[in-house]
């Protein structure tokens, strides 16, 4: 087996296994020729790596956490997503040269690299991305508590006791008290604060500052607050060697250094320690960022473990961060979730889930017996009605959140009990019920789409089209050739008893949809695609082929929606999400119902659309429907992910499924699921009777 090198540290090997294949070095190990020895910074393993490289005439590489490390603290076991690698020294050791110093001193930093650096800086500041990403943003209450409103706010950044960067960053030339006094004396009539290190707040390490003997005018921030959100209220920071000093520079703060961190000596900071002549170049913020974060650090994809870039990993970290920080710790009560749906709710909602039986004669009483109270959260699947639950929630001020499949769901049908990797959680209504507002409708009506969201929508549009990923992805991507020169009109059949059809299309039947399509496109070559749930026999809506051919030219089953959308000139549908997929492909869409994607100026609507107050671009519609409304989890580790990550994973699943043996197993599993589900409901019905 190929491997990268050796290390004397088992912990290093374990922590960096996603980055390197490293063998453990023991006393009697005979290393290979020109071996590389890995160690952790200035810790004993790092010193051993240097010594072993010298002894065996090999090379050494010193590793450390990257500047954007993880979602959670390293001391609490949070997964490492970034490392720095140095074959000269290590970035926080200013006593001797290191590779980062060399990069910063010699690199020309081309325009493309600097543009990428600017993009990353803007994303970091806008989304409050930092090293650990484990702390909530500062609150209005905290702003008032620390008197941060409209004042000259000075922040002293505490570090951990014994931090190697203090020793090797020449910070011992000044005492902590020297730094504190300087902050007080140099900023009269200012609001001076001191931030405790997160590892100290977690109880894992000691602080480098004696908090008990601080001057009385200093306010201590002892709460775990996201540093970027805090720095936006700060004018000036004082630090020895903390990486937060560089985050302060990114936020536009002045930075005074009583040590020599990697960002000191390049013309951006107020340096109180003599800087080495090695740092004799003035750099812009973008150049310094590019050298440290883009060229020096390495990153891995949190889902696949493959090497990636900072620009790619930042949105992934942001998604994981937001999910973790916003995870509700309250007791959750779920109504209308069939037995098979329950297992897939945990990755989306976390712990404290209480499922109320769909066969319960008194679901409210069952929930109350399990602890339902005013502090609980109530979830209901789809549009299922629970009048008693609704009444109790209204009386007790408890919000109901409705849940449904997202628009990029799975490889396989829900009716075949295939796990969904996308769900929507709507605290206003639900997207397919257009008789009332929904959170999605409010997003599309009122949200001001940012340049980043539009850029992300463009990227998503491209990857959706190229990957041929749709909602269910159960059909084959066959090649279809034009049979004639006629315009091709695609008619999309639906499940006739589906709530979106009953509510959004007034119970229209598929045969009526076909008749209207022929009426509105009399000279077109019409292709009718029945819904896969109907073809499978799981749902209602079948149209006899002989009846369908009275209005269409051919009926196609088992062909993927993306394939058909690619060849179609226009699409006829009631409320199908495929209409949205057609819009993102810039196809003409004739709509006979009131789906969420109609009424924004992007479709030919045959029925009036209520409460649609503005016109949208297709990218704005994509951003609202695919990026802001649903939640996604990744098939590999069932962790929160972005839409693009899910699409890549589903594409891989779909490719594997198209292999003959896998396709056969999938069909057998689907048949088993259908039969098993029907038998289960028969048994439960009998038991209930």
PDB file of N, CA and C in Angstrom, residues 270-366:
ATOM      1  N   UNK A 270       0.186  47.097  13.774  1.00  0.00           N
ATOM      2  CA  UNK A 270       1.028  47.960  14.611  1.00  0.00           C
ATOM      3  C   UNK A 270       1.876  47.032  15.476  1.00  0.00           C
ATOM      4  N   UNK A 271       3.132  46.858  15.105  1.00  0.00           N
ATOM      5  CA  UNK A 271       3.993  45.845  15.708  1.00  0.00           C
ATOM      6  C   UNK A 271       4.877  46.444  16.799  1.00  0.00           C
ATOM      7  N   UNK A 272       4.764  45.898  18.030  1.00  0.00           N
ATOM      8  CA  UNK A 272       5.522  46.397  19.159  1.00  0.00           C
ATOM      9  C   UNK A 272       6.784  45.563  19.435  1.00  0.00           C
ATOM     10  N   UNK A 273       6.957  44.488  18.683  1.00  0.00           N
ATOM     11  CA  UNK A 273       8.145  43.650  18.789  1.00  0.00           C
ATOM     12  C   UNK A 273       8.935  43.793  17.498  1.00  0.00           C
ATOM     13  N   UNK A 274      10.240  43.827  17.608  1.00  0.00           N
ATOM     14  CA  UNK A 274      11.089  43.960  16.422  1.00  0.00           C
ATOM     15  C   UNK A 274      10.877  42.782  15.496  1.00  0.00           C
ATOM     16  N   UNK A 275      10.669  43.114  14.233  1.00  0.00           N
ATOM     17  CA  UNK A 275      10.370  42.112  13.236  1.00  0.00           C
ATOM     18  C   UNK A 275      11.625  41.695  12.492  1.00  0.00           C
ATOM     19  N   UNK A 276      11.715  40.418  12.173  1.00  0.00           N
ATOM     20  CA  UNK A 276      12.856  39.895  11.423  1.00  0.00           C
ATOM     21  C   UNK A 276      12.980  40.574  10.063  1.00  0.00           C
ATOM     22  N   UNK A 277      14.215  40.714   9.607  1.00  0.00           N
ATOM     23  CA  UNK A 277      14.473  41.297   8.285  1.00  0.00           C
ATOM     24  C   UNK A 277      13.927  40.434   7.161  1.00  0.00           C
ATOM     25  N   UNK A 278      13.543  39.189   7.516  1.00  0.00           N
ATOM     26  CA  UNK A 278      12.949  38.327   6.500  1.00  0.00           C
ATOM     27  C   UNK A 278      11.608  38.880   6.005  1.00  0.00           C
ATOM     28  N   UNK A 279      10.978  39.666   6.849  1.00  0.00           N
ATOM     29  CA  UNK A 279       9.680  40.255   6.496  1.00  0.00           C
ATOM     30  C   UNK A 279       9.911  41.710   6.094  1.00  0.00           C
ATOM     31  N   UNK A 280      10.380  41.886   4.894  1.00  0.00           N
ATOM     32  CA  UNK A 280      10.759  43.218   4.406  1.00  0.00           C
ATOM     33  C   UNK A 280       9.912  43.671   3.229  1.00  0.00           C
ATOM     34  N   UNK A 281       8.686  43.183   3.182  1.00  0.00           N
ATOM     35  CA  UNK A 281       7.805  43.444   2.053  1.00  0.00           C
ATOM     36  C   UNK A 281       6.452  43.927   2.568  1.00  0.00           C
ATOM     37  N   UNK A 282       5.863  44.923   1.905  1.00  0.00           N
ATOM     38  CA  UNK A 282       4.534  45.398   2.259  1.00  0.00           C
ATOM     39  C   UNK A 282       3.502  44.615   1.452  1.00  0.00           C
ATOM     40  N   UNK A 283       2.509  44.099   2.163  1.00  0.00           N
ATOM     41  CA  UNK A 283       1.479  43.297   1.515  1.00  0.00           C
ATOM     42  C   UNK A 283       0.108  43.908   1.727  1.00  0.00           C
ATOM     43  N   UNK A 284      -0.765  43.660   0.767  1.00  0.00           N
ATOM     44  CA  UNK A 284      -2.170  44.012   0.952  1.00  0.00           C
ATOM     45  C   UNK A 284      -2.845  42.914   1.766  1.00  0.00           C
ATOM     46  N   UNK A 285      -4.024  43.198   2.263  1.00  0.00           N
ATOM     47  CA  UNK A 285      -4.789  42.192   3.008  1.00  0.00           C
ATOM     48  C   UNK A 285      -5.044  40.965   2.145  1.00  0.00           C
ATOM     49  N   UNK A 286      -5.395  41.188   0.873  1.00  0.00           N
ATOM     50  CA  UNK A 286      -5.684  40.077  -0.035  1.00  0.00           C
ATOM     51  C   UNK A 286      -4.442  39.215  -0.277  1.00  0.00           C
ATOM     52  N   UNK A 287      -3.271  39.854  -0.408  1.00  0.00           N
ATOM     53  CA  UNK A 287      -2.038  39.102  -0.613  1.00  0.00           C
ATOM     54  C   UNK A 287      -1.698  38.248   0.609  1.00  0.00           C
ATOM     55  N   UNK A 288      -1.816  38.840   1.791  1.00  0.00           N
ATOM     56  CA  UNK A 288      -1.533  38.105   3.016  1.00  0.00           C
ATOM     57  C   UNK A 288      -2.506  36.938   3.185  1.00  0.00           C
ATOM     58  N   UNK A 289      -3.770  37.175   2.902  1.00  0.00           N
ATOM     59  CA  UNK A 289      -4.781  36.115   2.982  1.00  0.00           C
ATOM     60  C   UNK A 289      -4.489  35.014   1.977  1.00  0.00           C
ATOM     61  N   UNK A 290      -4.186  35.401   0.750  1.00  0.00           N
ATOM     62  CA  UNK A 290      -3.922  34.416  -0.301  1.00  0.00           C
ATOM     63  C   UNK A 290      -2.754  33.515   0.070  1.00  0.00           C
ATOM     64  N   UNK A 291      -1.691  34.119   0.597  1.00  0.00           N
ATOM     65  CA  UNK A 291      -0.535  33.327   0.980  1.00  0.00           C
ATOM     66  C   UNK A 291      -0.836  32.334   2.078  1.00  0.00           C
ATOM     67  N   UNK A 292      -1.540  32.785   3.127  1.00  0.00           N
ATOM     68  CA  UNK A 292      -1.802  31.943   4.293  1.00  0.00           C
ATOM     69  C   UNK A 292      -2.937  30.960   4.060  1.00  0.00           C
ATOM     70  N   UNK A 293      -4.071  31.447   3.608  1.00  0.00           N
ATOM     71  CA  UNK A 293      -5.290  30.642   3.533  1.00  0.00           C
ATOM     72  C   UNK A 293      -5.415  29.838   2.231  1.00  0.00           C
ATOM     73  N   UNK A 294      -4.834  30.337   1.143  1.00  0.00           N
ATOM     74  CA  UNK A 294      -5.004  29.674  -0.152  1.00  0.00           C
ATOM     75  C   UNK A 294      -3.796  28.851  -0.567  1.00  0.00           C
ATOM     76  N   UNK A 295      -2.591  29.360  -0.343  1.00  0.00           N
ATOM     77  CA  UNK A 295      -1.391  28.665  -0.806  1.00  0.00           C
ATOM     78  C   UNK A 295      -0.754  27.785   0.269  1.00  0.00           C
ATOM     79  N   UNK A 296      -0.826  28.191   1.505  1.00  0.00           N
ATOM     80  CA  UNK A 296      -0.149  27.479   2.591  1.00  0.00           C
ATOM     81  C   UNK A 296      -1.027  26.366   3.176  1.00  0.00           C
ATOM     82  N   UNK A 297      -2.295  26.623   3.354  1.00  0.00           N
ATOM     83  CA  UNK A 297      -3.205  25.671   3.984  1.00  0.00           C
ATOM     84  C   UNK A 297      -3.769  24.673   2.969  1.00  0.00           C
ATOM     85  N   UNK A 298      -4.138  23.473   3.466  1.00  0.00           N
ATOM     86  CA  UNK A 298      -4.779  22.436   2.663  1.00  0.00           C
ATOM     87  C   UNK A 298      -6.162  22.144   3.236  1.00  0.00           C
ATOM     88  N   UNK A 299      -7.106  21.765   2.369  1.00  0.00           N
ATOM     89  CA  UNK A 299      -8.486  21.539   2.795  1.00  0.00           C
ATOM     90  C   UNK A 299      -9.013  20.223   2.241  1.00  0.00           C
ATOM     91  N   UNK A 300      -9.980  19.639   2.967  1.00  0.00           N
ATOM     92  CA  UNK A 300     -10.672  18.452   2.465  1.00  0.00           C
ATOM     93  C   UNK A 300     -12.171  18.679   2.488  1.00  0.00           C
ATOM     94  N   UNK A 301     -12.852  18.000   1.582  1.00  0.00           N
ATOM     95  CA  UNK A 301     -14.305  18.025   1.526  1.00  0.00           C
ATOM     96  C   UNK A 301     -14.854  17.307   2.758  1.00  0.00           C
ATOM     97  N   UNK A 302     -15.765  17.922   3.515  1.00  0.00           N
ATOM     98  CA  UNK A 302     -16.259  17.294   4.752  1.00  0.00           C
ATOM     99  C   UNK A 302     -17.080  16.038   4.516  1.00  0.00           C
ATOM    100  N   UNK A 303     -17.508  15.783   3.279  1.00  0.00           N
ATOM    101  CA  UNK A 303     -18.343  14.617   2.988  1.00  0.00           C
ATOM    102  C   UNK A 303     -17.554  13.493   2.321  1.00  0.00           C
ATOM    103  N   UNK A 304     -16.819  13.823   1.283  1.00  0.00           N
ATOM    104  CA  UNK A 304     -16.078  12.792   0.554  1.00  0.00           C
ATOM    105  C   UNK A 304     -14.673  12.575   1.096  1.00  0.00           C
ATOM    106  N   UNK A 305     -14.130  13.569   1.799  1.00  0.00           N
ATOM    107  CA  UNK A 305     -12.755  13.484   2.267  1.00  0.00           C
ATOM    108  C   UNK A 305     -11.728  13.776   1.190  1.00  0.00           C
ATOM    109  N   UNK A 306     -12.190  14.169  -0.002  1.00  0.00           N
ATOM    110  CA  UNK A 306     -11.278  14.468  -1.106  1.00  0.00           C
ATOM    111  C   UNK A 306     -10.681  15.860  -0.942  1.00  0.00           C
ATOM    112  N   UNK A 307      -9.467  16.088  -1.471  1.00  0.00           N
ATOM    113  CA  UNK A 307      -8.882  17.436  -1.421  1.00  0.00           C
ATOM    114  C   UNK A 307      -9.786  18.447  -2.103  1.00  0.00           C
ATOM    115  N   UNK A 308      -9.857  19.632  -1.551  1.00  0.00           N
ATOM    116  CA  UNK A 308     -10.703  20.673  -2.117  1.00  0.00           C
ATOM    117  C   UNK A 308     -10.051  22.027  -1.894  1.00  0.00           C
ATOM    118  N   UNK A 309     -10.761  23.080  -2.230  1.00  0.00           N
ATOM    119  CA  UNK A 309     -10.249  24.445  -2.078  1.00  0.00           C
ATOM    120  C   UNK A 309     -11.013  25.167  -0.984  1.00  0.00           C
ATOM    121  N   UNK A 310     -10.438  26.251  -0.499  1.00  0.00           N
ATOM    122  CA  UNK A 310     -11.126  27.047   0.513  1.00  0.00           C
ATOM    123  C   UNK A 310     -12.434  27.604  -0.047  1.00  0.00           C
ATOM    124  N   UNK A 311     -12.423  28.064  -1.281  1.00  0.00           N
ATOM    125  CA  UNK A 311     -13.632  28.624  -1.881  1.00  0.00           C
ATOM    126  C   UNK A 311     -14.754  27.600  -1.913  1.00  0.00           C
ATOM    127  N   UNK A 312     -14.414  26.349  -2.122  1.00  0.00           N
ATOM    128  CA  UNK A 312     -15.429  25.302  -2.161  1.00  0.00           C
ATOM    129  C   UNK A 312     -15.873  24.884  -0.767  1.00  0.00           C
ATOM    130  N   UNK A 313     -14.940  24.852   0.195  1.00  0.00           N
ATOM    131  CA  UNK A 313     -15.286  24.340   1.518  1.00  0.00           C
ATOM    132  C   UNK A 313     -16.004  25.380   2.381  1.00  0.00           C
ATOM    133  N   UNK A 314     -15.822  26.671   2.099  1.00  0.00           N
ATOM    134  CA  UNK A 314     -16.453  27.701   2.922  1.00  0.00           C
ATOM    135  C   UNK A 314     -17.981  27.570   2.965  1.00  0.00           C
ATOM    136  N   UNK A 315     -18.680  27.426   1.826  1.00  0.00           N
ATOM    137  CA  UNK A 315     -20.137  27.237   1.910  1.00  0.00           C
ATOM    138  C   UNK A 315     -20.521  25.959   2.648  1.00  0.00           C
ATOM    139  N   UNK A 316     -19.715  24.908   2.514  1.00  0.00           N
ATOM    140  CA  UNK A 316     -19.996  23.663   3.226  1.00  0.00           C
ATOM    141  C   UNK A 316     -19.898  23.874   4.737  1.00  0.00           C
ATOM    142  N   UNK A 317     -18.838  24.549   5.174  1.00  0.00           N
ATOM    143  CA  UNK A 317     -18.664  24.848   6.593  1.00  0.00           C
ATOM    144  C   UNK A 317     -19.802  25.730   7.093  1.00  0.00           C
ATOM    145  N   UNK A 318     -20.208  26.684   6.275  1.00  0.00           N
ATOM    146  CA  UNK A 318     -21.302  27.576   6.665  1.00  0.00           C
ATOM    147  C   UNK A 318     -22.599  26.800   6.881  1.00  0.00           C
ATOM    148  N   UNK A 319     -22.877  25.854   6.002  1.00  0.00           N
ATOM    149  CA  UNK A 319     -24.074  25.018   6.143  1.00  0.00           C
ATOM    150  C   UNK A 319     -24.016  24.204   7.427  1.00  0.00           C
ATOM    151  N   UNK A 320     -22.894  23.537   7.669  1.00  0.00           N
ATOM    152  CA  UNK A 320     -22.738  22.728   8.875  1.00  0.00           C
ATOM    153  C   UNK A 320     -22.829  23.599  10.133  1.00  0.00           C
ATOM    154  N   UNK A 321     -22.210  24.760  10.078  1.00  0.00           N
ATOM    155  CA  UNK A 321     -22.232  25.690  11.210  1.00  0.00           C
ATOM    156  C   UNK A 321     -23.651  26.125  11.554  1.00  0.00           C
ATOM    157  N   UNK A 322     -24.398  26.540  10.542  1.00  0.00           N
ATOM    158  CA  UNK A 322     -25.747  27.042  10.779  1.00  0.00           C
ATOM    159  C   UNK A 322     -26.667  25.958  11.326  1.00  0.00           C
ATOM    160  N   UNK A 323     -26.557  24.760  10.792  1.00  0.00           N
ATOM    161  CA  UNK A 323     -27.382  23.659  11.272  1.00  0.00           C
ATOM    162  C   UNK A 323     -27.058  23.349  12.730  1.00  0.00           C
ATOM    163  N   UNK A 324     -25.771  23.277  13.047  1.00  0.00           N
ATOM    164  CA  UNK A 324     -25.360  22.941  14.404  1.00  0.00           C
ATOM    165  C   UNK A 324     -25.784  24.017  15.402  1.00  0.00           C
ATOM    166  N   UNK A 325     -25.595  25.280  15.046  1.00  0.00           N
ATOM    167  CA  UNK A 325     -25.915  26.368  15.961  1.00  0.00           C
ATOM    168  C   UNK A 325     -27.414  26.567  16.125  1.00  0.00           C
ATOM    169  N   UNK A 326     -28.175  26.233  15.061  1.00  0.00           N
ATOM    170  CA  UNK A 326     -29.613  26.453  15.107  1.00  0.00           C
ATOM    171  C   UNK A 326     -30.397  25.213  15.515  1.00  0.00           C
ATOM    172  N   UNK A 327     -29.683  24.145  15.827  1.00  0.00           N
ATOM    173  CA  UNK A 327     -30.363  22.919  16.217  1.00  0.00           C
ATOM    174  C   UNK A 327     -31.205  23.155  17.471  1.00  0.00           C
ATOM    175  N   UNK A 328     -32.449  22.812  17.351  1.00  0.00           N
ATOM    176  CA  UNK A 328     -33.383  23.036  18.450  1.00  0.00           C
ATOM    177  C   UNK A 328     -33.215  21.951  19.519  1.00  0.00           C
ATOM    178  N   UNK A 329     -33.010  22.373  20.733  1.00  0.00           N
ATOM    179  CA  UNK A 329     -32.841  21.424  21.842  1.00  0.00           C
ATOM    180  C   UNK A 329     -34.163  21.069  22.514  1.00  0.00           C
ATOM    181  N   UNK A 330     -35.253  21.695  22.077  1.00  0.00           N
ATOM    182  CA  UNK A 330     -36.556  21.450  22.686  1.00  0.00           C
ATOM    183  C   UNK A 330     -37.092  20.069  22.298  1.00  0.00           C
ATOM    184  N   UNK A 331     -38.057  19.607  23.082  1.00  0.00           N
ATOM    185  CA  UNK A 331     -38.744  18.362  22.745  1.00  0.00           C
ATOM    186  C   UNK A 331     -39.583  18.579  21.490  1.00  0.00           C
ATOM    187  N   UNK A 332     -39.522  17.612  20.573  1.00  0.00           N
ATOM    188  CA  UNK A 332     -40.217  17.736  19.298  1.00  0.00           C
ATOM    189  C   UNK A 332     -41.267  16.640  19.189  1.00  0.00           C
ATOM    190  N   UNK A 333     -42.458  17.012  18.740  1.00  0.00           N
ATOM    191  CA  UNK A 333     -43.560  16.070  18.596  1.00  0.00           C
ATOM    192  C   UNK A 333     -43.978  16.034  17.130  1.00  0.00           C
ATOM    193  N   UNK A 334     -43.976  14.833  16.549  1.00  0.00           N
ATOM    194  CA  UNK A 334     -44.183  14.668  15.122  1.00  0.00           C
ATOM    195  C   UNK A 334     -45.469  13.892  14.863  1.00  0.00           C
ATOM    196  N   UNK A 335     -46.364  14.496  14.089  1.00  0.00           N
ATOM    197  CA  UNK A 335     -47.661  13.928  13.765  1.00  0.00           C
ATOM    198  C   UNK A 335     -47.750  13.622  12.274  1.00  0.00           C
ATOM    199  N   UNK A 336     -48.370  12.489  11.945  1.00  0.00           N
ATOM    200  CA  UNK A 336     -48.593  12.157  10.545  1.00  0.00           C
ATOM    201  C   UNK A 336     -47.415  11.503   9.856  1.00  0.00           C
ATOM    202  N   UNK A 337     -46.432  11.091  10.618  1.00  0.00           N
ATOM    203  CA  UNK A 337     -45.257  10.437  10.054  1.00  0.00           C
ATOM    204  C   UNK A 337     -45.444   8.929  10.116  1.00  0.00           C
ATOM    205  N   UNK A 338     -45.577   8.301   8.951  1.00  0.00           N
ATOM    206  CA  UNK A 338     -45.723   6.854   8.913  1.00  0.00           C
ATOM    207  C   UNK A 338     -44.470   6.190   9.472  1.00  0.00           C
ATOM    208  N   UNK A 339     -44.577   4.926   9.813  1.00  0.00           N
ATOM    209  CA  UNK A 339     -43.493   4.228  10.510  1.00  0.00           C
ATOM    210  C   UNK A 339     -42.178   4.306   9.748  1.00  0.00           C
ATOM    211  N   UNK A 340     -42.224   4.111   8.439  1.00  0.00           N
ATOM    212  CA  UNK A 340     -40.977   4.082   7.675  1.00  0.00           C
ATOM    213  C   UNK A 340     -40.323   5.460   7.578  1.00  0.00           C
ATOM    214  N   UNK A 341     -41.090   6.528   7.731  1.00  0.00           N
ATOM    215  CA  UNK A 341     -40.538   7.878   7.636  1.00  0.00           C
ATOM    216  C   UNK A 341     -39.766   8.293   8.892  1.00  0.00           C
ATOM    217  N   UNK A 342     -40.012   7.621   9.983  1.00  0.00           N
ATOM    218  CA  UNK A 342     -39.467   8.077  11.254  1.00  0.00           C
ATOM    219  C   UNK A 342     -37.949   7.993  11.310  1.00  0.00           C
ATOM    220  N   UNK A 343     -37.386   6.947  10.734  1.00  0.00           N
ATOM    221  CA  UNK A 343     -35.947   6.741  10.851  1.00  0.00           C
ATOM    222  C   UNK A 343     -35.131   7.840  10.174  1.00  0.00           C
ATOM    223  N   UNK A 344     -35.694   8.459   9.107  1.00  0.00           N
ATOM    224  CA  UNK A 344     -34.899   9.451   8.395  1.00  0.00           C
ATOM    225  C   UNK A 344     -35.064  10.869   8.939  1.00  0.00           C
ATOM    226  N   UNK A 345     -35.857  11.046   9.992  1.00  0.00           N
ATOM    227  CA  UNK A 345     -36.032  12.384  10.546  1.00  0.00           C
ATOM    228  C   UNK A 345     -34.904  12.800  11.483  1.00  0.00           C
ATOM    229  N   UNK A 346     -34.204  11.828  12.078  1.00  0.00           N
ATOM    230  CA  UNK A 346     -33.162  12.166  13.047  1.00  0.00           C
ATOM    231  C   UNK A 346     -32.029  13.007  12.468  1.00  0.00           C
ATOM    232  N   UNK A 347     -31.503  12.704  11.261  1.00  0.00           N
ATOM    233  CA  UNK A 347     -30.451  13.577  10.713  1.00  0.00           C
ATOM    234  C   UNK A 347     -30.907  15.013  10.473  1.00  0.00           C
ATOM    235  N   UNK A 348     -32.199  15.197  10.224  1.00  0.00           N
ATOM    236  CA  UNK A 348     -32.723  16.537   9.971  1.00  0.00           C
ATOM    237  C   UNK A 348     -33.038  17.300  11.260  1.00  0.00           C
ATOM    238  N   UNK A 349     -33.526  16.608  12.266  1.00  0.00           N
ATOM    239  CA  UNK A 349     -34.024  17.277  13.462  1.00  0.00           C
ATOM    240  C   UNK A 349     -33.237  16.977  14.735  1.00  0.00           C
ATOM    241  N   UNK A 350     -32.314  16.042  14.692  1.00  0.00           N
ATOM    242  CA  UNK A 350     -31.530  15.746  15.872  1.00  0.00           C
ATOM    243  C   UNK A 350     -32.257  14.875  16.880  1.00  0.00           C
ATOM    244  N   UNK A 351     -32.081  15.169  18.152  1.00  0.00           N
ATOM    245  CA  UNK A 351     -32.610  14.329  19.218  1.00  0.00           C
ATOM    246  C   UNK A 351     -33.967  14.835  19.713  1.00  0.00           C
ATOM    247  N   UNK A 352     -34.448  14.183  20.737  1.00  0.00           N
ATOM    248  CA  UNK A 352     -35.696  14.561  21.430  1.00  0.00           C
ATOM    249  C   UNK A 352     -36.917  14.496  20.503  1.00  0.00           C
ATOM    250  N   UNK A 353     -36.992  13.447  19.687  1.00  0.00           N
ATOM    251  CA  UNK A 353     -38.120  13.279  18.774  1.00  0.00           C
ATOM    252  C   UNK A 353     -39.154  12.335  19.383  1.00  0.00           C
ATOM    253  N   UNK A 354     -40.402  12.768  19.378  1.00  0.00           N
ATOM    254  CA  UNK A 354     -41.516  11.961  19.870  1.00  0.00           C
ATOM    255  C   UNK A 354     -42.517  11.772  18.727  1.00  0.00           C
ATOM    256  N   UNK A 355     -42.608  10.553  18.215  1.00  0.00           N
ATOM    257  CA  UNK A 355     -43.506  10.268  17.103  1.00  0.00           C
ATOM    258  C   UNK A 355     -44.868   9.814  17.635  1.00  0.00           C
ATOM    259  N   UNK A 356     -45.902  10.473  17.161  1.00  0.00           N
ATOM    260  CA  UNK A 356     -47.267  10.133  17.546  1.00  0.00           C
ATOM    261  C   UNK A 356     -47.860   9.217  16.476  1.00  0.00           C
ATOM    262  N   UNK A 357     -48.392   8.083  16.876  1.00  0.00           N
ATOM    263  CA  UNK A 357     -48.892   7.078  15.940  1.00  0.00           C
ATOM    264  C   UNK A 357     -49.942   7.655  15.000  1.00  0.00           C
ATOM    265  N   UNK A 358     -49.806   7.315  13.715  1.00  0.00           N
ATOM    266  CA  UNK A 358     -50.805   7.742  12.731  1.00  0.00           C
ATOM    267  C   UNK A 358     -52.138   7.043  12.949  1.00  0.00           C
ATOM    268  N   UNK A 359     -52.144   5.976  13.738  1.00  0.00           N
ATOM    269  CA  UNK A 359     -53.375   5.233  14.022  1.00  0.00           C
ATOM    270  C   UNK A 359     -53.944   5.566  15.401  1.00  0.00           C
ATOM    271  N   UNK A 360     -53.358   6.540  16.068  1.00  0.00           N
ATOM    272  CA  UNK A 360     -53.839   6.910  17.403  1.00  0.00           C
ATOM    273  C   UNK A 360     -55.244   7.491  17.338  1.00  0.00           C
ATOM    274  N   UNK A 361     -56.123   7.021  18.233  1.00  0.00           N
ATOM    275  CA  UNK A 361     -57.484   7.544  18.299  1.00  0.00           C
ATOM    276  C   UNK A 361     -57.522   8.944  18.898  1.00  0.00           C
ATOM    277  N   UNK A 362     -56.538   9.269  19.726  1.00  0.00           N
ATOM    278  CA  UNK A 362     -56.467  10.594  20.352  1.00  0.00           C
ATOM    279  C   UNK A 362     -55.003  11.052  20.352  1.00  0.00           C
ATOM    280  N   UNK A 363     -54.533  11.552  19.203  1.00  0.00           N
ATOM    281  CA  UNK A 363     -53.114  11.939  19.097  1.00  0.00           C
ATOM    282  C   UNK A 363     -52.714  13.041  20.072  1.00  0.00           C
ATOM    283  N   UNK A 364     -53.624  13.981  20.354  1.00  0.00           N
ATOM    284  CA  UNK A 364     -53.301  15.053  21.295  1.00  0.00           C
ATOM    285  C   UNK A 364     -53.036  14.487  22.679  1.00  0.00           C
ATOM    286  N   UNK A 365     -53.883  13.602  23.141  1.00  0.00           N
ATOM    287  CA  UNK A 365     -53.699  13.025  24.464  1.00  0.00           C
ATOM    288  C   UNK A 365     -52.418  12.205  24.530  1.00  0.00           C
ATOM    289  N   UNK A 366     -52.138  11.462  23.473  1.00  0.00           N
ATOM    290  CA  UNK A 366     -50.891  10.689  23.434  1.00  0.00           C
ATOM    291  C   UNK A 366     -49.681  11.611  23.557  1.00  0.00           C
TER     292      UNK A 366
END
